[in-house]
Amino acid sequence: MATSLKQSTVLVVDDFPSMRTMMLGFLKTMGVTATDNVGNAKEALALLAKKQYDIVICDYNLGHGKNGQQIFEEAKYKNHIGYSTIWVMVTAEKTMDMFMGAAETKPDDYLLKPVTVTLLEGRLNKLIERKKLLEPIEKAVKSKDYIRAIALCDEQLKVHSQNTQELLRIKGDLLMTVGDYPAAKTFFESVLAVRSLPWAKTGLGAVHFMTKDFFHAKEIFQEVLEENKMYLEAADWLAKSLDALGDTEQAQGVLAKAMELSPLASGRQKSLADVALKNGALDLAQSSYEKAIKLGEHSIHKSSNTYAGLAKVLTAKDNPAEALKVLGRSKEEFKDDHEAALQAAVIEGMAYHKMGEPEKAEEALAVAEGLMRAQPRNINVTTTMEMANVLFELGHKDKACGLLEGVVKNNHENTDILNMVEAAFEEAGIGEEGSELIKKTSQEVVDINNQGVVLANEGKFEEGIKLMKKALQTAPDNDQMITNLCGMMIGLMTKNGKDDRMIFEVREHLDRVRKLNPLNTKYNTLTNALSKLSSPPSA
Amino acid sequence: MHQEDIDFSDFIASSIHDMKNSLNIQVGFLEELMEECRGKIGEPMLSQLGHTIYEVSRMNVNLIQILSLYKLGKSIYPIDIAEQSVNEVLKEVVLQNQTAMGYKGITASVVCDEDCYWYFDRDLVTGVLVNALNNAYNYTKDKILIVANVRDGMLEVRVEDNGEGYPEEMLQESIAVKKGVSFASGSTGLGLYFSSRVAGMHKNAGKHGYLSIENGGTYNGGCFVLRLP
């Protein structure tokens, strides 16, 4: 980390040689001697991979290829730059598209041209100061010790400073990350009591959304947009809320309008495509997926889901041959991506089935089965359901039921998913048999969990851990089972003393729980217990 | 894209964008040149150079304002109202215009508490203040003072000069600003129109920002006043 501006190593990225010369002149005036400069994204990324920089001054608009934001995201994603690197984006004008990313993919500062030496020097010195202050918080976040990070925020928030606003936003994000929704609600409300700020109001809406109060969430996001129609993060949330309320038509409208305001947002373009597909607006879905693929071209955020979506639309539009081509491209683009391969195989099965080529469909599904066996964790529920549907249609009832049984095991308390499974059974004409299977499978999971609780109460943690780990082999994504496992591991450590490796394992498990089910009620208690356990004993 | 889909204002906007890039390079090199020349060439030449820089940055300010208004009009300006250190923002504005003012022997100073924080879009408000400084620069003798404080739930920023004050007809015009300026009137009115748009966009608890010009203040000269809720 840079301790002073003069000692910093600086990289300048700009496609205009005259701009680079000017910037280097500025840096020289400030007494900075360790500088490099490049004119395009490729060279920038190559240098960033090789060398550690304290400060990167990057032009946003670099002509063809990746823009400044995409370089920044890729460098961050590939760990070429750490949290201590100061990234300053230089731009001739502010555009909506520059402000779309999530908080963690925002550069440290934007500078509007013309940049003068005094302005640059002032800002860089401030940023170095700010990095120093935020360093301990970012370190805690990096090691996933969110509870500590929140405590550090509170500590710094005791005095009002230049960083107050930023600290408040970080704290809000952290409270959402740990899923402490009651605390998050109180927090956002207290910020809003002083002033209506779009980020805080959107945070409050997100609390309602996460706690499944979609109606209130919708109202709040609508308010944010009324007050500030350019705060498009609220439009994304509003669309999600409308979708959850079943109003997919309106969700489509909201996203389409947001795309007009910020036409380069590939993620939102994909969301628009997804909801259009749901609404059966196949032409819009097709053009939106195509646009999303194009927009994501240079971005690390490009997703195989977009290709899968386009292939699904094409299959639905009776053009399975074209769908297969898209899937071919996807396989090419996402070579070592397990999820992409699985998705492609399942949709290939759908396409071949539609083409009336059952043998090829079988072949594709056999590939999919192999992939699922090789990597049973984190399998997308939608992909599994789609696969089960094709299997039913091809007459493989047992295989289809097996898949759906797996879905139930992983989600035995998620009524939305259970309803989807039930609908799939009904579609296949075996509604009654299906309901029976759902009931039986759910009960099995409940029994194992209960057994675990008994063992834990008796202090037989090792035995309980063994039981849970075995059960998780067939239900790897069941968040309740994982939390029970974590409880027992923490119990064991409380009894026998802490073990760094086990602490790390529990942290990983809890992180998965958070992703699998943001509403898991035990997550918070366990995170706190772990935080207490892992902090050094007080004297 | 079909030919008829292109709005003429889009052409203006993209051309401005292009012109701005050229100007940015010009400003940068002129400033470097000025540093190089200091002490090597005579005062009158140096003063000419300073004036050139001032004119170039004035053009740049105008272009930024047109571009921002274009985007505000199309609702594609990413407004970011966040808490800012007022003291810091004001000092930065003064620094940004140091070169141009230095040559004319104008000193600009800031009077604002260190712990004065307020909510506004930093870039837009900076635009307003740079515009105000540029104006004051035309009217002042040799001093400009920027005073900021919070009063009755509003942030008040005053840009005061020690010149003759605004002419009577300009003080009249400022009433028109509040009603909305028409481009038809003699001077471009761009700066004031931009500033009043930006002020008005800042809203909080049913109040919105506004600006006014008056004569008086610390030096009994012209005062440009921006108030933000």
mmCIF file with all atom_site columns, C-alpha atoms in Angstrom, chain A residues 82 151 167 208 225 229 241-242 286 295 298 351 366 379 382-383 392 403 449 486 500 512:
data_model
loop_
_atom_site.group_PDB
_atom_site.id
_atom_site.type_symbol
_atom_site.label_atom_id
_atom_site.label_alt_id
_atom_site.label_comp_id
_atom_site.label_asym_id
_atom_site.label_entity_id
_atom_site.label_seq_id
_atom_site.pdbx_PDB_ins_code
_atom_site.Cartn_x
_atom_site.Cartn_y
_atom_site.Cartn_z
_atom_site.occupancy
_atom_site.B_iso_or_equiv
_atom_site.pdbx_formal_charge
_atom_site.auth_seq_id
_atom_site.auth_comp_id
_atom_site.auth_asym_id
_atom_site.auth_atom_id
_atom_site.pdbx_PDB_model_num
ATOM 1  C CA . GLY A 1 82  ? -5.748  -5.877  -4.406  1.00 0.00 ? 82  GLY A CA 1
ATOM 2  C CA . ALA A 1 151 ? -17.689 -3.230  14.585  1.00 0.00 ? 151 ALA A CA 1
ATOM 3  C CA . LEU A 1 167 ? -18.624 4.090   5.979   1.00 0.00 ? 167 LEU A CA 1
ATOM 4  C CA . HIS A 1 208 ? -38.304 -5.994  2.546   1.00 0.00 ? 208 HIS A CA 1
ATOM 5  C CA . LEU A 1 225 ? -37.489 5.964   -8.833  1.00 0.00 ? 225 LEU A CA 1
ATOM 6  C CA . LYS A 1 229 ? -35.460 8.105   -11.876 1.00 0.00 ? 229 LYS A CA 1
ATOM 7  C CA . SER A 1 241 ? -40.163 -7.473  -6.772  1.00 0.00 ? 241 SER A CA 1
ATOM 8  C CA . LEU A 1 242 ? -42.776 -7.321  -9.525  1.00 0.00 ? 242 LEU A CA 1
ATOM 9  C CA . GLN A 1 286 ? -34.388 -13.160 -28.652 1.00 0.00 ? 286 GLN A CA 1
ATOM 10 C CA . LEU A 1 295 ? -22.600 -6.237  -24.629 1.00 0.00 ? 295 LEU A CA 1
ATOM 11 C CA . HIS A 1 298 ? -15.397 -7.845  -23.399 1.00 0.00 ? 298 HIS A CA 1
ATOM 12 C CA . ALA A 1 351 ? -33.542 -29.102 -28.920 1.00 0.00 ? 351 ALA A CA 1
ATOM 13 C CA . ALA A 1 366 ? -26.312 -38.808 -20.752 1.00 0.00 ? 366 ALA A CA 1
ATOM 14 C CA . ILE A 1 379 ? -26.589 -27.409 -9.347  1.00 0.00 ? 379 ILE A CA 1
ATOM 15 C CA . THR A 1 382 ? -34.006 -24.574 -13.057 1.00 0.00 ? 382 THR A CA 1
ATOM 16 C CA . THR A 1 383 ? -31.534 -26.679 -15.044 1.00 0.00 ? 383 THR A CA 1
ATOM 17 C CA . PHE A 1 392 ? -40.294 -37.429 -18.694 1.00 0.00 ? 392 PHE A CA 1
ATOM 18 C CA . LEU A 1 403 ? -33.685 -35.914 -10.210 1.00 0.00 ? 403 LEU A CA 1
ATOM 19 C CA . ASN A 1 449 ? -31.928 -33.382 11.195  1.00 0.00 ? 449 ASN A CA 1
ATOM 20 C CA . CYS A 1 486 ? -21.828 -25.962 11.565  1.00 0.00 ? 486 CYS A CA 1
ATOM 21 C CA . ASP A 1 500 ? -8.074  -22.991 12.934  1.00 0.00 ? 500 ASP A CA 1
ATOM 22 C CA . ARG A 1 512 ? -22.533 -21.293 1.189   1.00 0.00 ? 512 ARG A CA 1
#
